[in-house]
């Protein structure tokens, strides 16, 4: 079956790419280049196949994505506790019925499922999921991953890897985990955000730490991070932080950040990814779908970037109100790399606004998007949406440039798209080696 995404680029055979483009040609060339360039997905929750059941894929996982669960409760009388008592298949059926049969799937997340079904040539308007289930059941995972990556136009994804996750940690300890298209990221929320309920796990593993993170704790956390660096070869360390995060302040988290995490990142030459602005569990009954958003005080970033000039910070912020400040701070600090339009920001209207703002303020010195995919096939619609939203924005930037007096070639556009969607990530995350 032929994938519908992405389109193939079609430069004229005799073209060198150096010819000056007419204004009228710009959109087509931008679309071509976006379609033909393999992107790097710098933050996902996907797993290489050797992680077994941790890697989610297929129609039932697509439908029970927590972005859709949140929408489901708005269009169904099913209460969260009833929903969570159902089997995965029953949950998927309930969501399909409520959001795709009884309502028109026009939200971003519902349209995403439609786009995935369409990409595989599956019907998008059936009353049940029988055909879709039959299709996914017959796929073999390794081949399916390759096909999905091709359809999404991506060559490499970065996973999210939690060394304190009871299911994930044994997988790292027992089997070699190299895969040419997956790279690791060392997720440290349990250390930086939830130390009170996790220091005991480190203690039990022989690291001399205590509840206050006093004494040798910082050095021992560094030893823990180094040990996991050896196992995972992560490309960065990462934490998601609440809207209330502030640095500096006298907290255990900040002590661990300043005395353990940042020195480790420095020594290992790894950036630290800060995803700022979650209001955790605003509605706990919704579980993973229960987090909300709050505006954060980004003077924390100013303080971190200035106090730790040798460290590099990859930053995504969840509140729309924080996006402009993030651009301003990126102009002040070259050790700050804005990335992605995260979670509640990943809607065309907001992606458009954020990306225009970033181009206007930062040129091509940022990473426009990541998928945050939790389910393999989501990369198909998320990256298709990114290309669709980005094409007019980039085209407009080039038209303005031409209008202001500078010619533009296909090679210029290719260089920019490569920088935005590949080489900023490659150089910041040292992605090329194993
Ligand atoms: O976007 C999401 O799926 C969120 O639930 C989070 O996982 C977020 O992306 C994160 O990495 O913390
Ligand atoms: Zn995420």
Tab-separated table of C-alpha atoms and ligand atoms in Angstrom:
chain	number	residue	atom	x	y	z
A	1	UNK	CA	0.000	0.000	0.000
A	2	UNK	CA	1.382	3.375	-0.942
A	3	UNK	CA	1.921	5.859	1.853
A	4	UNK	CA	0.229	9.180	1.262
A	5	UNK	CA	2.812	11.127	3.253
A	6	UNK	CA	5.152	12.819	2.686
A	7	UNK	CA	5.200	13.961	-0.929
A	8	UNK	CA	8.404	13.450	-2.864
A	9	UNK	CA	10.426	16.445	-3.917
A	10	UNK	CA	10.650	16.993	-7.621
A	11	UNK	CA	13.357	19.492	-8.603
A	12	UNK	CA	13.813	19.715	-12.343
A	13	UNK	CA	16.566	17.258	-13.321
A	14	UNK	CA	18.777	20.012	-14.736
A	15	UNK	CA	18.391	22.211	-11.629
A	16	UNK	CA	21.391	22.715	-9.351
A	17	UNK	CA	19.226	24.318	-6.691
A	18	UNK	CA	21.205	27.533	-7.023
A	19	UNK	CA	18.802	29.255	-9.432
A	20	UNK	CA	17.033	32.302	-8.039
A	21	UNK	CA	13.382	31.491	-7.357
A	22	UNK	CA	10.486	33.584	-8.572
A	23	UNK	CA	8.106	34.647	-5.796
A	24	UNK	CA	5.477	32.367	-7.337
A	25	UNK	CA	7.771	29.323	-7.053
A	26	UNK	CA	8.578	29.724	-3.384
A	27	UNK	CA	5.631	27.863	-1.824
A	28	UNK	CA	6.052	24.837	-4.047
A	29	UNK	CA	9.763	24.605	-3.340
A	30	UNK	CA	9.232	25.013	0.408
A	31	UNK	CA	6.644	22.224	0.330
A	32	UNK	CA	8.975	20.023	-1.725
A	33	UNK	CA	11.907	20.559	0.591
A	34	UNK	CA	9.825	19.982	3.723
A	35	UNK	CA	8.467	16.775	2.197
A	36	UNK	CA	11.836	15.439	1.089
A	37	UNK	CA	13.828	16.234	4.216
A	38	UNK	CA	13.966	13.512	6.829
A	39	UNK	CA	13.322	15.115	10.198
A	40	UNK	CA	14.710	14.208	13.594
A	41	UNK	CA	12.135	13.792	16.348
A	42	UNK	CA	13.881	15.115	19.444
A	43	UNK	CA	11.314	14.148	22.072
A	44	UNK	CA	8.987	11.170	21.993
A	45	UNK	CA	7.730	8.518	24.380
A	46	UNK	CA	8.318	5.761	21.824
A	47	UNK	CA	10.536	2.751	22.451
A	48	UNK	CA	12.774	0.639	20.246
A	49	UNK	CA	11.280	-2.816	19.589
A	50	UNK	CA	13.601	-4.558	22.039
A	51	UNK	CA	11.710	-2.844	24.883
A	52	UNK	CA	8.726	-5.086	24.119
A	53	UNK	CA	5.423	-4.036	25.646
A	54	UNK	CA	6.718	-0.607	26.651
A	55	UNK	CA	6.434	0.441	23.001
A	56	UNK	CA	2.828	1.315	22.157
A	57	UNK	CA	1.344	0.981	18.678
A	58	UNK	CA	-1.883	0.128	16.870
A	59	UNK	CA	-5.450	1.384	16.831
A	60	UNK	CA	-6.393	0.673	20.449
A	61	UNK	CA	-3.366	2.584	21.739
A	62	UNK	CA	-4.026	5.417	19.280
A	63	UNK	CA	-7.578	5.794	20.540
A	64	UNK	CA	-6.720	5.612	24.234
A	65	UNK	CA	-4.064	8.347	23.947
A	66	UNK	CA	-4.564	10.614	26.942
A	67	UNK	CA	-5.165	13.646	24.702
A	68	UNK	CA	-8.259	11.790	23.432
A	69	UNK	CA	-9.293	10.554	26.865
A	70	UNK	CA	-9.581	14.170	28.018
A	71	UNK	CA	-11.886	14.898	25.075
A	72	UNK	CA	-13.869	11.707	25.622
A	73	UNK	CA	-15.050	12.781	29.074
A	74	UNK	CA	-16.521	15.918	27.548
A	75	UNK	CA	-18.648	13.955	25.080
A	76	UNK	CA	-19.680	10.906	27.100
A	77	UNK	CA	-21.577	10.237	30.308
A	78	UNK	CA	-19.001	7.613	31.261
A	79	UNK	CA	-17.277	8.631	34.466
A	80	UNK	CA	-13.479	8.331	34.729
A	81	UNK	CA	-13.643	5.513	37.284
A	82	UNK	CA	-15.974	3.540	34.975
A	83	UNK	CA	-13.735	4.187	31.984
A	84	UNK	CA	-10.550	3.133	33.750
A	85	UNK	CA	-12.202	-0.118	34.866
A	86	UNK	CA	-12.722	-1.145	31.205
A	87	UNK	CA	-10.297	-3.236	29.163
A	88	UNK	CA	-8.161	-1.403	26.617
A	89	UNK	CA	-10.349	-2.693	23.766
A	90	UNK	CA	-13.513	-1.535	25.500
A	91	UNK	CA	-11.948	1.874	26.187
A	92	UNK	CA	-10.966	2.234	22.533
A	93	UNK	CA	-14.476	1.217	21.434
A	94	UNK	CA	-16.029	3.771	23.801
A	95	UNK	CA	-13.779	6.558	22.539
A	96	UNK	CA	-14.386	5.635	18.913
A	97	UNK	CA	-18.135	5.683	19.470
A	98	UNK	CA	-18.210	8.973	21.395
A	99	UNK	CA	-15.706	11.000	19.391
A	100	UNK	CA	-15.791	9.468	15.902
A	101	UNK	CA	-19.297	8.059	15.437
A	102	UNK	CA	-21.586	10.202	17.591
A	103	UNK	CA	-19.530	13.350	16.967
A	104	UNK	CA	-17.473	14.653	14.078
A	105	UNK	CA	-13.744	14.274	14.795
A	106	UNK	CA	-12.661	17.840	14.141
A	107	UNK	CA	-10.343	18.357	17.112
A	108	UNK	CA	-6.594	18.115	16.514
A	109	UNK	CA	-6.196	14.768	18.292
A	110	UNK	CA	-9.231	13.142	16.716
A	111	UNK	CA	-8.251	14.333	13.242
A	112	UNK	CA	-4.887	12.734	13.928
A	113	UNK	CA	-6.450	9.283	14.221
A	114	UNK	CA	-8.377	9.877	11.007
A	115	UNK	CA	-5.153	10.843	9.232
A	116	UNK	CA	-3.387	7.696	10.440
A	117	UNK	CA	-6.220	5.455	9.257
A	118	UNK	CA	-6.251	7.212	5.901
A	119	UNK	CA	-2.472	6.915	5.555
A	120	UNK	CA	-2.814	3.131	5.794
A	121	UNK	CA	-5.763	3.066	3.395
A	122	UNK	CA	-8.158	2.082	6.192
A	123	UNK	CA	-11.757	3.316	6.391
A	124	UNK	CA	-12.249	6.379	8.583
A	125	UNK	CA	-16.020	6.301	8.990
A	126	UNK	CA	-16.954	2.803	10.159
A	127	UNK	CA	-19.230	2.118	13.108
A	128	UNK	CA	-16.657	-0.239	14.608
A	129	UNK	CA	-12.921	-0.879	14.585
A	130	UNK	CA	-12.863	-4.419	13.190
A	131	UNK	CA	-11.046	-3.582	9.969
A	132	UNK	CA	-8.477	-1.367	11.629
A	133	UNK	CA	-7.771	-3.950	14.320
A	134	UNK	CA	-7.339	-6.682	11.727
A	135	UNK	CA	-4.830	-4.541	9.845
A	136	UNK	CA	-2.644	-3.717	12.842
A	137	UNK	CA	-2.724	-7.300	14.121
A	138	UNK	CA	-1.048	-8.523	10.947
A	139	UNK	CA	1.897	-6.086	11.051
A	140	UNK	CA	5.319	-7.222	12.152
A	141	UNK	CA	6.765	-4.578	14.406
A	142	UNK	CA	10.252	-4.040	12.918
A	143	UNK	CA	8.899	-3.617	9.367
A	144	UNK	CA	5.999	-1.569	10.618
A	145	UNK	CA	8.320	0.859	12.415
A	146	UNK	CA	10.359	1.336	9.262
A	147	UNK	CA	7.253	1.962	7.214
A	148	UNK	CA	5.808	4.377	9.756
A	149	UNK	CA	9.060	6.352	9.913
A	150	UNK	CA	9.116	6.538	6.108
A	151	UNK	CA	5.512	7.717	6.027
A	152	UNK	CA	6.251	10.327	8.704
A	153	UNK	CA	9.417	11.498	6.958
A	154	UNK	CA	11.588	10.992	10.027
A	155	UNK	CA	14.897	9.192	10.324
A	156	UNK	CA	15.565	9.178	14.045
A	157	UNK	CA	13.597	9.545	17.267
A	158	UNK	CA	14.737	10.271	20.784
A	159	UNK	CA	12.995	8.186	23.441
A	160	UNK	CA	12.206	9.168	27.041
A	161	UNK	CA	14.017	6.799	29.372
A	162	UNK	CA	13.384	6.622	33.078
A	163	UNK	CA	16.047	4.707	35.023
A	164	UNK	CA	13.739	4.505	38.044
A	165	UNK	CA	10.794	3.054	36.168
A	166	UNK	CA	10.281	-0.461	37.495
A	167	UNK	CA	9.382	-1.812	34.058
A	168	UNK	CA	11.979	0.039	32.055
A	169	UNK	CA	15.058	-0.288	34.251
A	170	UNK	CA	15.258	-4.100	34.010
A	171	UNK	CA	15.036	-3.842	30.231
A	172	UNK	CA	18.189	-1.711	30.207
A	173	UNK	CA	19.983	-3.993	32.635
A	174	UNK	CA	19.223	-7.234	30.803
A	175	UNK	CA	19.565	-6.652	27.079
A	176	UNK	CA	21.715	-4.519	24.768
A	177	UNK	CA	19.501	-1.735	23.461
A	178	UNK	CA	21.085	-0.323	20.337
A	179	UNK	CA	18.797	0.485	17.429
A	180	UNK	CA	19.845	2.626	14.477
A	181	UNK	CA	16.735	4.830	14.649
A	182	UNK	CA	16.246	5.267	18.370
A	183	UNK	CA	18.355	7.247	20.812
A	184	UNK	CA	17.942	7.547	24.554
A	185	UNK	CA	17.220	10.557	26.768
A	186	UNK	CA	17.749	10.212	30.500
A	187	UNK	CA	14.587	11.380	32.225
A	188	UNK	CA	15.150	12.567	35.775
A	189	UNK	CA	11.740	13.755	37.011
A	190	UNK	CA	11.858	11.247	39.836
A	191	UNK	CA	15.096	12.785	41.070
A	192	UNK	CA	14.380	16.460	40.519
A	193	UNK	CA	10.650	16.543	41.186
A	194	UNK	CA	9.833	13.563	43.331
A	195	UNK	CA	12.923	13.044	45.457
A	196	UNK	CA	10.874	12.402	48.630
A	197	UNK	CA	9.435	9.209	47.169
A	198	UNK	CA	12.460	8.093	45.161
A	199	UNK	CA	15.629	8.607	47.205
A	200	UNK	CA	14.925	5.268	48.880
A	201	UNK	CA	15.252	3.500	45.513
A	202	UNK	CA	18.714	4.966	45.026
A	203	UNK	CA	19.599	4.092	48.594
A	204	UNK	CA	18.472	0.520	48.009
A	205	UNK	CA	20.748	0.349	44.970
A	206	UNK	CA	23.761	1.307	47.102
A	207	UNK	CA	23.927	5.062	46.492
A	208	UNK	CA	24.515	6.905	49.778
A	209	UNK	CA	21.687	9.434	49.644
A	210	UNK	CA	19.193	10.786	52.162
A	211	UNK	CA	15.791	12.472	52.208
A	212	UNK	CA	17.254	15.995	52.474
A	213	UNK	CA	19.795	15.345	49.714
A	214	UNK	CA	22.464	16.358	52.224
A	215	UNK	CA	26.012	15.153	52.832
A	216	UNK	CA	27.250	12.929	50.048
A	217	UNK	CA	23.877	12.818	48.299
A	218	UNK	CA	24.746	15.144	45.406
A	219	UNK	CA	27.942	13.242	44.647
A	220	UNK	CA	26.062	9.969	44.872
A	221	UNK	CA	23.332	11.189	42.520
A	222	UNK	CA	26.116	12.100	40.102
A	223	UNK	CA	27.447	8.558	40.419
A	224	UNK	CA	23.928	7.244	39.666
A	225	UNK	CA	23.650	9.474	36.585
A	226	UNK	CA	27.084	8.416	35.347
A	227	UNK	CA	26.170	4.754	35.767
A	228	UNK	CA	23.013	5.282	33.725
A	229	UNK	CA	24.903	7.289	31.168
A	230	UNK	CA	27.063	4.215	30.578
A	231	UNK	CA	23.996	2.016	30.096
A	232	UNK	CA	21.798	4.300	28.027
A	233	UNK	CA	24.187	6.603	26.182
A	234	UNK	CA	21.532	9.329	26.459
A	235	UNK	CA	21.692	12.349	24.172
A	236	UNK	CA	20.412	14.670	26.879
A	237	UNK	CA	18.954	14.609	30.384
A	238	UNK	CA	15.368	15.792	30.753
A	239	UNK	CA	12.828	16.907	33.289
A	240	UNK	CA	9.330	18.304	33.090
A	241	UNK	CA	8.772	21.036	35.662
A	242	UNK	CA	5.664	22.588	37.196
A	243	UNK	CA	4.569	26.144	36.519
A	244	UNK	CA	5.719	26.948	40.072
A	245	UNK	CA	9.342	26.030	39.334
A	246	UNK	CA	11.761	28.761	40.313
A	247	UNK	CA	15.530	28.923	40.370
A	248	UNK	CA	17.235	29.884	42.611
A	249	UNK	CA	15.289	28.936	45.714
A	250	UNK	CA	16.238	26.875	48.724
A	251	UNK	CA	14.712	23.545	47.782
A	252	UNK	CA	15.965	19.991	47.613
A	253	UNK	CA	15.197	19.989	43.881
A	254	UNK	CA	17.289	23.049	43.210
A	255	UNK	CA	20.163	21.666	45.275
A	256	UNK	CA	20.098	18.462	43.248
A	257	UNK	CA	19.829	20.472	40.045
A	258	UNK	CA	22.799	22.707	40.852
A	259	UNK	CA	25.008	20.207	42.634
A	260	UNK	CA	24.290	16.923	40.884
A	261	UNK	CA	22.466	17.249	37.568
A	262	UNK	CA	24.145	20.288	36.018
A	263	UNK	CA	27.680	19.215	36.982
A	264	UNK	CA	26.973	15.750	35.511
A	265	UNK	CA	25.591	17.244	32.301
A	266	UNK	CA	28.654	19.488	32.135
A	267	UNK	CA	31.090	16.660	32.578
A	268	UNK	CA	29.296	14.387	30.115
A	269	UNK	CA	28.731	17.249	27.671
A	270	UNK	CA	24.967	16.644	27.628
A	271	UNK	CA	22.311	19.346	27.385
A	272	UNK	CA	19.553	19.417	29.972
A	273	UNK	CA	16.027	19.562	28.607
A	274	UNK	CA	13.639	21.604	30.745
A	275	UNK	CA	9.952	21.318	29.912
A	276	UNK	CA	8.327	23.970	32.052
A	277	UNK	CA	4.721	24.781	32.889
A	278	UNK	CA	2.778	21.666	33.918
A	279	UNK	CA	0.123	21.965	36.612
A	280	UNK	CA	0.264	18.359	37.707
A	281	UNK	CA	-2.951	16.500	38.356
A	282	UNK	CA	-5.375	19.402	38.234
A	283	UNK	CA	-7.968	16.632	37.938
A	284	UNK	CA	-6.488	13.419	39.349
A	285	UNK	CA	-9.520	11.358	38.319
A	286	UNK	CA	-8.331	11.696	34.706
A	287	UNK	CA	-4.917	10.195	35.531
A	288	UNK	CA	-2.442	10.932	32.714
A	289	UNK	CA	-5.038	13.219	31.126
A	290	UNK	CA	-5.429	15.151	34.372
A	291	UNK	CA	-2.511	17.600	34.079
A	292	UNK	CA	-3.132	21.246	33.174
A	293	UNK	CA	-0.982	24.241	32.356
A	294	UNK	CA	0.214	27.332	34.201
A	295	UNK	CA	2.344	30.287	33.295
A	296	UNK	CA	5.844	29.991	34.747
A	297	UNK	CA	8.315	32.636	35.849
A	298	UNK	CA	11.009	32.364	33.195
A	299	UNK	CA	13.477	34.445	35.176
A	300	UNK	CA	14.523	30.954	36.283
A	301	UNK	CA	15.906	30.416	32.810
A	302	UNK	CA	17.755	33.684	32.878
A	303	UNK	CA	19.292	32.701	36.215
A	304	UNK	CA	20.228	29.211	35.044
A	305	UNK	CA	21.681	30.241	31.686
A	306	UNK	CA	23.747	32.995	33.308
A	307	UNK	CA	24.888	31.011	36.359
A	308	UNK	CA	25.806	27.912	34.353
A	309	UNK	CA	27.219	29.317	31.110
A	310	UNK	CA	28.978	26.067	30.263
A	311	UNK	CA	25.757	24.071	30.463
A	312	UNK	CA	23.338	23.897	27.538
A	313	UNK	CA	19.575	24.041	28.045
A	314	UNK	CA	16.952	22.700	25.657
A	315	UNK	CA	13.705	24.370	26.648
A	316	UNK	CA	10.036	23.971	25.819
A	317	UNK	CA	7.336	25.860	27.695
A	318	UNK	CA	3.751	24.756	28.026
A	319	UNK	CA	2.024	28.083	28.481
A	320	UNK	CA	1.241	30.200	25.463
A	321	UNK	CA	1.984	33.269	27.583
A	322	UNK	CA	5.594	32.127	28.144
A	323	UNK	CA	6.492	31.646	24.467
A	324	UNK	CA	7.587	35.177	23.683
A	325	UNK	CA	9.792	35.456	26.773
A	326	UNK	CA	11.442	32.192	25.808
A	327	UNK	CA	12.426	33.729	22.474
A	328	UNK	CA	13.780	36.806	24.219
A	329	UNK	CA	15.888	34.691	26.579
A	330	UNK	CA	17.187	32.669	23.630
A	331	UNK	CA	18.394	35.949	22.120
A	332	UNK	CA	20.305	36.654	25.335
A	333	UNK	CA	21.799	33.223	25.901
A	334	UNK	CA	23.271	31.029	23.184
A	335	UNK	CA	23.323	28.131	25.651
A	336	UNK	CA	19.508	28.101	25.408
A	337	UNK	CA	17.774	26.211	22.601
A	338	UNK	CA	13.982	26.542	22.355
A	339	UNK	CA	12.381	23.400	21.022
A	340	UNK	CA	8.958	22.160	20.049
A	341	UNK	CA	5.388	23.274	20.560
A	342	UNK	CA	4.578	21.052	23.462
A	343	UNK	CA	1.325	19.236	24.295
A	344	UNK	CA	-1.408	21.912	24.628
A	345	UNK	CA	0.666	24.113	22.300
A	346	UNK	CA	0.665	21.526	19.517
A	347	UNK	CA	-2.396	22.860	17.684
A	348	UNK	CA	-2.111	24.531	14.291
A	349	UNK	CA	-3.254	27.972	15.444
A	350	UNK	CA	-0.731	28.078	18.267
A	351	UNK	CA	2.078	26.346	16.374
A	352	UNK	CA	1.663	28.965	13.698
A	353	UNK	CA	1.891	31.830	16.157
A	354	UNK	CA	4.858	30.391	18.059
A	355	UNK	CA	6.804	29.462	14.947
A	356	UNK	CA	6.344	32.837	13.284
A	357	UNK	CA	7.495	34.502	16.475
A	358	UNK	CA	10.537	32.248	16.688
A	359	UNK	CA	11.541	32.801	13.058
A	360	UNK	CA	11.148	36.545	13.462
A	361	UNK	CA	13.265	36.600	16.612
A	362	UNK	CA	15.699	33.718	16.135
A	363	UNK	CA	15.982	33.033	12.397
A	364	UNK	CA	16.757	29.323	12.083
A	365	UNK	CA	18.468	28.921	15.466
A	366	UNK	CA	15.752	26.837	17.144
A	367	UNK	CA	14.145	23.400	16.865
A	368	UNK	CA	10.570	24.025	15.675
A	369	UNK	CA	8.892	20.824	16.686
A	370	UNK	CA	8.979	17.419	18.324
A	371	UNK	CA	6.135	14.928	18.159
A	372	UNK	CA	5.828	13.828	21.804
A	373	UNK	CA	4.354	10.675	20.266
A	374	UNK	CA	3.384	8.027	22.782
A	375	UNK	CA	2.006	5.685	20.146
A	376	UNK	CA	4.150	4.820	17.141
A	377	UNK	CA	1.763	5.765	14.338
A	378	UNK	CA	1.153	9.220	15.831
A	379	UNK	CA	4.364	10.382	14.183
A	380	UNK	CA	2.540	10.094	10.838
A	381	UNK	CA	-0.081	12.721	11.597
A	382	UNK	CA	1.998	14.870	13.907
A	383	UNK	CA	4.781	15.348	11.374
A	384	UNK	CA	2.329	15.748	8.510
A	385	UNK	CA	0.609	18.498	10.502
A	386	UNK	CA	3.945	20.146	11.221
A	387	UNK	CA	4.823	20.226	7.522
A	388	UNK	CA	1.377	21.525	6.622
A	389	UNK	CA	1.509	24.323	9.198
A	390	UNK	CA	5.138	25.218	8.537
A	391	UNK	CA	4.940	25.442	4.746
A	392	UNK	CA	3.021	28.740	4.546
A	393	UNK	CA	4.966	30.233	7.450
A	394	UNK	CA	8.342	29.536	5.858
A	395	UNK	CA	7.080	30.556	2.420
A	396	UNK	CA	5.914	33.839	3.829
A	397	UNK	CA	9.282	34.460	5.488
A	398	UNK	CA	11.034	33.966	2.120
A	399	UNK	CA	8.524	36.132	0.271
A	400	UNK	CA	9.162	38.940	2.740
A	401	UNK	CA	12.894	38.496	2.260
A	402	UNK	CA	12.583	38.678	-1.515
A	403	UNK	CA	10.371	41.707	-1.136
A	404	UNK	CA	13.032	43.330	1.008
A	405	UNK	CA	15.671	42.761	-1.660
A	406	UNK	CA	17.427	39.392	-1.256
A	407	UNK	CA	17.055	36.516	-3.693
A	408	UNK	CA	16.251	33.012	-2.484
A	409	UNK	CA	17.243	29.669	-3.987
A	410	UNK	CA	16.170	26.110	-3.385
A	411	UNK	CA	19.564	25.495	-1.794
A	412	UNK	CA	18.931	28.293	0.697
A	413	UNK	CA	15.600	26.740	1.634
A	414	UNK	CA	17.145	23.301	1.929
A	415	UNK	CA	19.916	24.603	4.165
A	416	UNK	CA	17.367	26.269	6.463
A	417	UNK	CA	15.010	23.304	6.667
A	418	UNK	CA	17.949	21.000	7.348
A	419	UNK	CA	19.146	23.258	10.123
A	420	UNK	CA	15.713	23.604	11.707
A	421	UNK	CA	14.688	19.957	11.557
A	422	UNK	CA	18.019	18.145	11.665
A	423	UNK	CA	21.284	19.866	12.331
A	424	UNK	CA	20.323	22.009	15.321
A	425	UNK	CA	19.344	18.738	16.995
A	426	UNK	CA	22.328	16.810	15.666
A	427	UNK	CA	24.830	19.287	16.970
A	428	UNK	CA	23.122	19.969	20.304
A	429	UNK	CA	22.471	16.313	21.030
A	430	UNK	CA	25.481	14.766	19.359
A	431	UNK	CA	23.089	12.521	17.473
A	432	UNK	CA	25.326	11.184	14.787
A	433	UNK	CA	27.389	8.687	16.737
A	434	UNK	CA	26.120	5.617	18.591
B	1	LIG	O1	2.496	15.385	26.024
B	1	LIG	C1	2.388	14.461	26.795
B	1	LIG	O2	2.136	13.314	26.439
B	1	LIG	C2	2.547	14.717	28.276
B	1	LIG	O3	1.799	13.818	28.974
B	1	LIG	C3	3.916	14.560	28.821
B	1	LIG	O4	4.374	13.256	28.586
B	1	LIG	C4	5.004	15.415	28.393
B	1	LIG	O5	5.194	15.394	27.038
B	1	LIG	C5	6.275	15.019	29.104
B	1	LIG	O6	7.206	14.521	28.468
B	1	LIG	O7	6.310	15.207	30.327
B	2	LIG	ZN1	6.701	14.222	26.486
